[in-house]
Amino acid sequence: EKSGFPHFMLKEIYEQPQTILDTMRGRYSFEEGEADLPDIGLTNEQFAAVGRIWIVACGTSWHAGLVGKYLLEEMVRTPVQVDIASEFRYRNPLVEKNDLFITISQSGETADTLAAAREAKQKGARVVSIVNVVGSTLARESDGILYTHCGPEIGVASTKAFTGQLTALYMLALHLGRVRGVLSKADGKAWLERLVTLPTLVKRILAREAEVVAIAKRFYKKRNFLYLGRGINYPIALEGALKLKEISYIHAEGYAAGEMKHGPIALIDRDMPVVVLAPRDRLYEKTVSNLMEVKARRAPVIALVAEGERELGMTADAVFTVPDTHPLLSPILFAIPLQLLAYHVAILRGADVDQPRNLAKSVTVE
Ligand code: F6R
């Protein structure tokens, strides 16, 4: 059932070109430059009337939600508030009628996420959920649903569900952007043209797994890792760090690159590898200067950069290139090598990646 892969996690990492496609398949019209989301549960008029957007989730799904904020605010120009479900539900949140409340969950059974959705519904918000497990409690209780269609995810560390969630968020952002008149038909077509290239780009990254193995071999004995990203890739730094700690038991932290000088820089020394995500976007130069500060303190730098990049390639200790794409689409591509890095570091340390200690696939306790 692992189709020849040693672990479910690796199998699921490799399924991503297909699962990303499955999340999009049959859900858009090129001619209209629009997403076609029949189960979304809200009419165009209701979407047009949305005042604020909330995204609430836990763990990796929360990281997808953070990416969603950058995406929706850019593509829909509507304020988005992202919350951890266990924080949201206990603080009497200011949800109002006509708010759009998005939850994200692989299992659709996470207790805190469910409770948050119930609370939002009770306050009159419309709940749309991005869920992988068909017929799960969250799917049944939501007004609208966007299935990720990734198939069962067995590995406890979420991989294909995460990129499926990001893909679903692109579809939702496209729909909202079109309905609310922020995106034209031509804009919509341009988005779809970019989106459909993702599976091929992910395949190209997977074909270079050996490069990630080489990086893992150099650094797997370290006790701490720092992950830095900016803008829409800041949540990917958080996700990279979470993947590493879950399955390798190495302490890892994700940080917004610009925050480093406000504290964490004190930790940096030659024993702290720093993984830097540096897509070619308007923040690139800023990220390079953060990196120089890291280098000056002799920390080993593992740089993930866009193809064709030279500057960082010269300074970093290890470089992995990621296909150059629109900045808003880069998170999916940057997530893949980080999944592979966590996997191979864990394997080198002899950890059981499919069944990490203390973790359950579905967290139904509060
Ligand atoms: C991390 C991981 C967890 C889940 C979290 C939410 O790899 O799997 O952090 O993302 O427990 O689970 P779902 O998405 O099922 O609500």
Coordinates of C-alpha atoms and ligand atoms in Angstrom, one line a residue:
E1 CA 0.0 0.0 0.0
K2 CA 3.0 2.3 0.2
S3 CA 3.5 1.7 -3.5
G4 CA 7.2 0.8 -3.1
F5 CA 8.0 3.8 -0.9
P6 CA 9.6 3.1 2.5
H7 CA 7.2 5.4 4.3
F8 CA 3.7 6.8 3.8
M9 CA 5.2 10.3 4.3
L10 CA 7.5 9.9 1.3
K11 CA 4.8 8.4 -0.8
E12 CA 2.5 11.3 0.1
I13 CA 5.2 13.9 -0.7
Y14 CA 5.5 12.3 -4.1
E15 CA 1.8 12.2 -4.7
Q16 CA 1.7 16.0 -4.7
P17 CA 1.8 16.7 -8.4
Q18 CA -1.3 14.6 -8.7
T19 CA -3.1 15.8 -5.6
I20 CA -2.6 19.4 -6.4
L21 CA -4.1 18.6 -9.8
D22 CA -7.0 16.7 -8.1
T23 CA -7.8 19.7 -6.0
M24 CA -8.2 21.9 -9.1
R25 CA -9.7 19.4 -11.5
G26 CA -13.1 20.3 -12.8
R27 CA -13.3 23.3 -10.7
Y28 CA -12.5 26.1 -13.1
S29 CA -13.4 27.5 -16.4
F30 CA -10.6 28.9 -18.5
E31 CA -13.1 30.8 -20.8
E32 CA -14.6 32.6 -17.9
G33 CA -11.4 33.0 -15.9
E34 CA -13.3 31.8 -12.9
A35 CA -13.3 29.0 -10.3
D36 CA -16.3 26.8 -10.4
L37 CA -17.1 25.7 -6.8
P38 CA -20.5 24.1 -6.7
D39 CA -20.4 23.1 -3.0
I40 CA -19.2 26.5 -1.8
G41 CA -22.6 27.2 -0.2
L42 CA -22.8 30.9 -0.7
T43 CA -24.3 32.7 -3.7
N44 CA -22.3 35.4 -5.5
E45 CA -24.5 38.0 -3.8
Q46 CA -23.7 36.6 -0.4
F47 CA -20.0 36.5 -1.2
A48 CA -20.2 40.1 -2.5
A49 CA -21.8 41.1 0.9
V50 CA -19.0 39.6 3.0
G51 CA -17.6 42.2 5.4
R52 CA -14.6 40.5 6.9
I53 CA -12.9 37.1 6.4
W54 CA -11.7 34.9 9.2
I55 CA -9.5 31.8 8.8
V56 CA -9.3 29.5 11.8
A57 CA -7.4 26.2 12.0
C58 CA -4.7 24.3 13.9
G59 CA -1.1 23.2 13.2
T60 CA -0.2 22.8 9.6
S61 CA -3.7 23.8 8.5
W62 CA -3.2 27.0 10.4
H63 CA 0.0 27.6 8.4
A64 CA -2.1 27.2 5.3
G65 CA -4.5 29.8 6.7
L66 CA -1.6 32.2 7.2
V67 CA -0.7 31.9 3.6
G68 CA -4.4 32.4 2.8
K69 CA -4.3 35.8 4.5
Y70 CA -1.6 37.1 2.2
L71 CA -3.3 35.6 -0.8
L72 CA -6.8 36.8 -0.1
E73 CA -5.8 40.3 1.0
E74 CA -3.8 40.6 -2.3
M75 CA -6.3 39.0 -4.6
V76 CA -9.6 40.1 -2.9
R77 CA -8.5 43.2 -1.1
T78 CA -10.6 42.3 2.0
P79 CA -9.2 42.2 5.5
V80 CA -8.5 38.7 6.7
Q81 CA -7.9 37.6 10.3
V82 CA -6.2 34.3 11.0
D83 CA -6.5 32.5 14.3
I84 CA -5.4 29.4 16.0
A85 CA -8.7 27.6 16.7
S86 CA -7.9 27.0 20.4
E87 CA -7.3 30.7 20.8
F88 CA -10.3 31.9 18.8
R89 CA -12.9 29.8 20.6
Y90 CA -12.0 30.9 24.2
R91 CA -12.0 34.7 23.7
N92 CA -15.5 35.8 22.8
P93 CA -14.4 36.8 19.3
L94 CA -16.0 39.7 17.4
V95 CA -17.5 37.7 14.6
E96 CA -20.5 39.4 12.9
K97 CA -23.3 38.5 10.6
N98 CA -22.0 38.5 7.0
D99 CA -18.5 37.6 8.0
L100 CA -17.0 34.8 6.0
F101 CA -15.6 32.2 8.3
I102 CA -13.1 29.8 6.7
T103 CA -11.9 26.7 8.6
I104 CA -9.2 24.5 7.3
S105 CA -8.7 20.9 8.4
Q106 CA -7.3 17.7 6.9
S107 CA -9.3 15.4 9.1
G108 CA -12.4 17.5 9.6
E109 CA -12.5 16.2 13.2
T110 CA -10.1 18.5 15.1
A111 CA -12.0 19.4 18.3
D112 CA -10.9 23.0 18.6
T113 CA -11.5 23.8 14.9
L114 CA -15.0 22.2 15.1
A115 CA -15.8 24.2 18.2
A116 CA -14.6 27.4 16.5
A117 CA -16.8 26.8 13.5
R118 CA -19.9 26.2 15.7
E119 CA -19.2 29.4 17.6
A120 CA -18.9 31.4 14.4
K121 CA -22.1 29.9 13.0
Q122 CA -23.9 30.7 16.1
K123 CA -22.8 34.3 15.7
G124 CA -24.3 34.4 12.3
A125 CA -21.2 34.0 10.1
R126 CA -21.2 31.8 7.1
V127 CA -18.9 28.9 7.5
V128 CA -16.9 27.5 4.5
S129 CA -14.5 24.7 5.2
I130 CA -11.5 23.4 3.3
V131 CA -11.4 19.7 4.3
N132 CA -9.8 16.5 3.1
V133 CA -11.9 13.8 4.7
V134 CA -15.2 13.5 2.8
G135 CA -18.2 13.4 5.1
S136 CA -16.3 14.4 8.2
T137 CA -18.0 16.3 11.0
L138 CA -16.7 19.7 9.9
A139 CA -17.7 19.0 6.3
R140 CA -21.3 18.1 7.5
E141 CA -21.6 21.1 9.7
S142 CA -20.4 23.8 7.3
D143 CA -22.5 25.9 5.0
G144 CA -20.1 25.4 2.2
I145 CA -17.3 23.0 1.5
L146 CA -14.2 22.9 -0.6
Y147 CA -12.7 19.4 -0.6
T148 CA -9.0 19.0 -1.1
H149 CA -9.5 15.6 -2.8
C150 CA -6.0 14.4 -1.7
G151 CA -7.0 10.9 -0.8
P152 CA -6.3 9.4 2.6
E153 CA -3.3 11.0 4.3
I154 CA -1.7 8.3 6.5
G155 CA 1.6 9.9 7.5
V156 CA 1.1 11.8 10.8
A157 CA 3.1 14.7 9.4
S158 CA 0.8 16.5 7.0
T159 CA 2.3 17.0 3.5
K160 CA -0.1 16.5 0.6
A161 CA -3.0 17.8 2.6
F162 CA -1.1 21.1 3.1
T163 CA -0.4 21.7 -0.6
G164 CA -4.0 20.7 -1.3
Q165 CA -5.2 23.3 1.2
L166 CA -3.0 26.0 -0.5
T167 CA -4.4 25.0 -3.9
A168 CA -8.0 25.2 -2.5
L169 CA -7.2 28.7 -1.1
Y170 CA -6.1 29.8 -4.6
M171 CA -9.4 28.6 -6.0
L172 CA -11.3 30.4 -3.3
A173 CA -9.3 33.6 -3.7
L174 CA -9.9 33.5 -7.4
H175 CA -13.6 33.0 -6.9
L176 CA -13.9 35.8 -4.3
G177 CA -11.7 38.1 -6.4
R178 CA -13.9 37.6 -9.4
V179 CA -17.2 37.9 -7.6
R180 CA -16.2 41.0 -5.7
G181 CA -14.9 42.6 -8.9
V182 CA -11.3 42.9 -7.9
L183 CA -10.1 40.5 -10.6
S184 CA -11.1 40.9 -14.2
K185 CA -11.8 37.9 -16.5
A186 CA -8.3 38.4 -18.0
D187 CA -6.7 38.4 -14.5
G188 CA -8.6 35.2 -13.7
K189 CA -7.3 33.5 -16.8
A190 CA -3.8 34.6 -16.0
W191 CA -4.2 33.0 -12.5
L192 CA -5.5 29.8 -13.9
E193 CA -2.7 29.6 -16.4
R194 CA -0.2 29.9 -13.6
L195 CA -2.0 27.5 -11.3
V196 CA -2.1 24.7 -13.8
T197 CA 1.7 24.7 -14.2
L198 CA 2.2 23.9 -10.5
P199 CA 2.1 20.1 -10.8
T200 CA 4.9 20.1 -13.3
L201 CA 7.0 22.5 -11.2
V202 CA 6.5 20.3 -8.2
K203 CA 7.6 17.3 -10.2
R204 CA 10.8 19.1 -11.2
I205 CA 11.6 19.7 -7.5
L206 CA 10.9 16.1 -6.5
A207 CA 13.3 14.9 -9.3
R208 CA 16.1 16.6 -7.3
E209 CA 15.5 14.8 -4.0
A210 CA 19.1 13.7 -4.0
E211 CA 20.2 17.3 -3.5
V212 CA 18.1 17.5 -0.4
V213 CA 19.5 14.3 0.9
A214 CA 23.0 15.7 0.5
I215 CA 22.0 18.8 2.6
A216 CA 20.4 16.6 5.2
K217 CA 23.6 14.6 5.6
R218 CA 25.6 17.7 6.3
F219 CA 23.3 19.0 9.0
Y220 CA 21.3 16.2 10.6
K221 CA 23.4 16.1 13.8
K222 CA 22.6 19.7 14.7
R223 CA 20.4 20.3 17.7
N224 CA 18.7 23.5 16.6
F225 CA 17.5 24.9 13.4
L226 CA 16.1 28.3 12.5
Y227 CA 13.8 28.9 9.5
L228 CA 13.4 32.4 8.1
G229 CA 10.9 33.7 5.5
R230 CA 9.2 36.9 4.6
G231 CA 5.7 37.8 3.4
I232 CA 3.8 34.9 2.0
N233 CA 6.7 32.6 2.7
Y234 CA 6.9 33.5 6.4
P235 CA 4.2 30.8 7.1
I236 CA 6.3 28.4 5.0
A237 CA 9.2 29.0 7.4
L238 CA 6.8 28.1 10.3
E239 CA 5.7 25.0 8.4
G240 CA 9.3 23.9 7.6
A241 CA 10.2 24.2 11.3
L242 CA 7.1 22.3 12.4
K243 CA 7.8 19.4 10.0
L244 CA 11.3 19.2 11.3
K245 CA 10.4 19.2 15.0
E246 CA 7.5 16.7 14.6
I247 CA 9.4 13.9 13.0
S248 CA 13.1 14.5 13.8
Y249 CA 12.7 15.8 17.3
I250 CA 15.2 18.6 16.6
H251 CA 14.3 21.9 18.1
A252 CA 13.4 24.3 15.2
E253 CA 11.8 27.7 15.0
G254 CA 10.3 29.6 12.2
Y255 CA 10.6 33.3 12.2
A256 CA 9.7 36.3 10.1
A257 CA 13.1 37.2 8.7
G258 CA 12.6 40.9 9.7
E259 CA 12.0 39.9 13.3
M260 CA 15.3 38.2 13.7
K261 CA 17.1 41.3 14.8
H262 CA 14.5 41.7 17.6
G263 CA 15.7 38.8 19.6
P264 CA 16.5 35.4 17.9
I265 CA 19.7 36.7 16.5
A266 CA 21.1 36.2 20.0
L267 CA 20.9 32.5 19.4
I268 CA 22.8 32.4 16.2
D269 CA 26.2 30.7 16.2
R270 CA 28.0 28.1 14.2
D271 CA 25.9 25.3 15.5
M272 CA 22.6 26.7 14.4
P273 CA 21.8 26.1 10.7
V274 CA 19.5 28.8 9.3
V275 CA 17.2 27.8 6.5
V276 CA 16.4 30.9 4.4
L277 CA 13.5 31.1 2.0
A278 CA 14.3 33.7 -0.7
P279 CA 12.0 33.7 -3.7
R280 CA 12.5 36.4 -6.3
D281 CA 10.0 39.0 -5.0
R282 CA 10.1 42.6 -3.9
L283 CA 11.4 41.5 -0.5
Y284 CA 14.4 39.6 -1.9
E285 CA 17.0 42.3 -1.1
K286 CA 15.8 42.5 2.5
T287 CA 16.1 38.8 2.9
V288 CA 19.7 38.9 1.5
S289 CA 20.7 41.5 4.1
N290 CA 19.2 39.4 6.9
L291 CA 21.2 36.5 5.6
M292 CA 24.4 38.6 5.8
E293 CA 23.8 39.1 9.5
V294 CA 23.5 35.4 9.9
K295 CA 26.6 34.7 8.0
A296 CA 28.6 37.3 10.0
R297 CA 27.8 35.1 13.1
R298 CA 29.1 32.1 11.3
A299 CA 25.9 30.1 11.2
P300 CA 25.6 27.6 8.3
V301 CA 23.1 28.9 5.8
I302 CA 20.8 26.7 3.8
A303 CA 19.3 28.9 1.1
L304 CA 16.2 28.1 -0.9
V305 CA 16.3 30.5 -3.9
A306 CA 14.6 30.9 -7.2
E307 CA 16.3 29.3 -10.2
G308 CA 18.8 31.6 -11.9
E309 CA 19.7 33.3 -8.6
R310 CA 23.4 33.9 -8.0
E311 CA 23.9 36.3 -5.2
L312 CA 22.7 34.0 -2.4
G313 CA 24.2 31.0 -4.1
M314 CA 27.7 32.6 -3.5
T315 CA 27.2 33.2 0.2
A316 CA 25.1 30.3 1.4
D317 CA 26.7 27.0 2.6
A318 CA 24.0 25.0 0.8
V319 CA 21.6 26.1 -1.9
F320 CA 18.5 24.5 -3.3
T321 CA 16.9 26.2 -6.3
V322 CA 13.1 26.3 -6.7
P323 CA 11.5 27.0 -10.1
D324 CA 10.8 30.7 -10.5
T325 CA 7.1 31.5 -10.4
H326 CA 4.7 34.2 -9.4
P327 CA 5.5 35.3 -5.9
L328 CA 2.0 34.5 -4.6
L329 CA 2.4 30.9 -5.9
S330 CA 5.8 30.4 -4.4
P331 CA 4.7 28.9 -1.1
I332 CA 3.7 25.6 -2.6
L333 CA 7.0 25.2 -4.3
F334 CA 9.1 26.2 -1.2
A335 CA 7.1 23.8 1.0
I336 CA 8.3 20.7 -1.0
P337 CA 12.0 20.8 -0.3
L338 CA 11.3 21.6 3.3
Q339 CA 9.1 18.4 3.6
L340 CA 12.0 16.4 2.0
L341 CA 14.5 18.0 4.3
A342 CA 12.5 17.1 7.4
Y343 CA 12.0 13.6 6.1
H344 CA 15.6 12.9 5.4
V345 CA 17.0 14.4 8.6
A346 CA 14.5 12.3 10.5
I347 CA 15.5 9.1 8.6
L348 CA 19.2 9.8 9.2
R349 CA 18.5 10.2 12.9
G350 CA 16.6 6.8 12.9
A351 CA 13.2 8.3 13.8
D352 CA 9.9 6.6 12.8
V353 CA 8.6 9.3 10.5
D354 CA 5.1 7.8 10.0
Q355 CA 4.4 7.4 13.7
P356 CA 6.2 10.2 15.5
R357 CA 6.1 10.0 19.3
N358 CA 3.3 11.7 21.2
L359 CA 1.4 12.7 18.0
A360 CA -2.0 11.5 16.7
K361 CA -3.3 12.0 13.2
S362 CA -6.5 13.5 14.3
V363 CA -6.6 15.6 17.5
T364 CA -10.1 15.1 19.0
V365 CA -9.1 16.3 22.5
E366 CA -9.4 19.9 23.5
Ligands
F6R1 C1 1.3 18.6 11.3 C2 0.0 18.1 11.6 C3 -0.9 18.8 12.6 C4 -2.2 19.1 12.0 C5 -3.2 19.6 13.0 C6 -4.6 20.0 12.4 O1 2.0 17.9 10.4 O2 -0.4 17.2 11.0 O3 -0.3 20.0 13.0 O4 -2.1 19.9 10.9 O5 -3.4 18.7 14.1 O6 -5.2 18.8 11.9 P1 -6.4 18.9 10.9 O7 -5.9 19.6 9.6 O8 -6.8 17.5 10.7 O9 -7.4 19.8 11.5

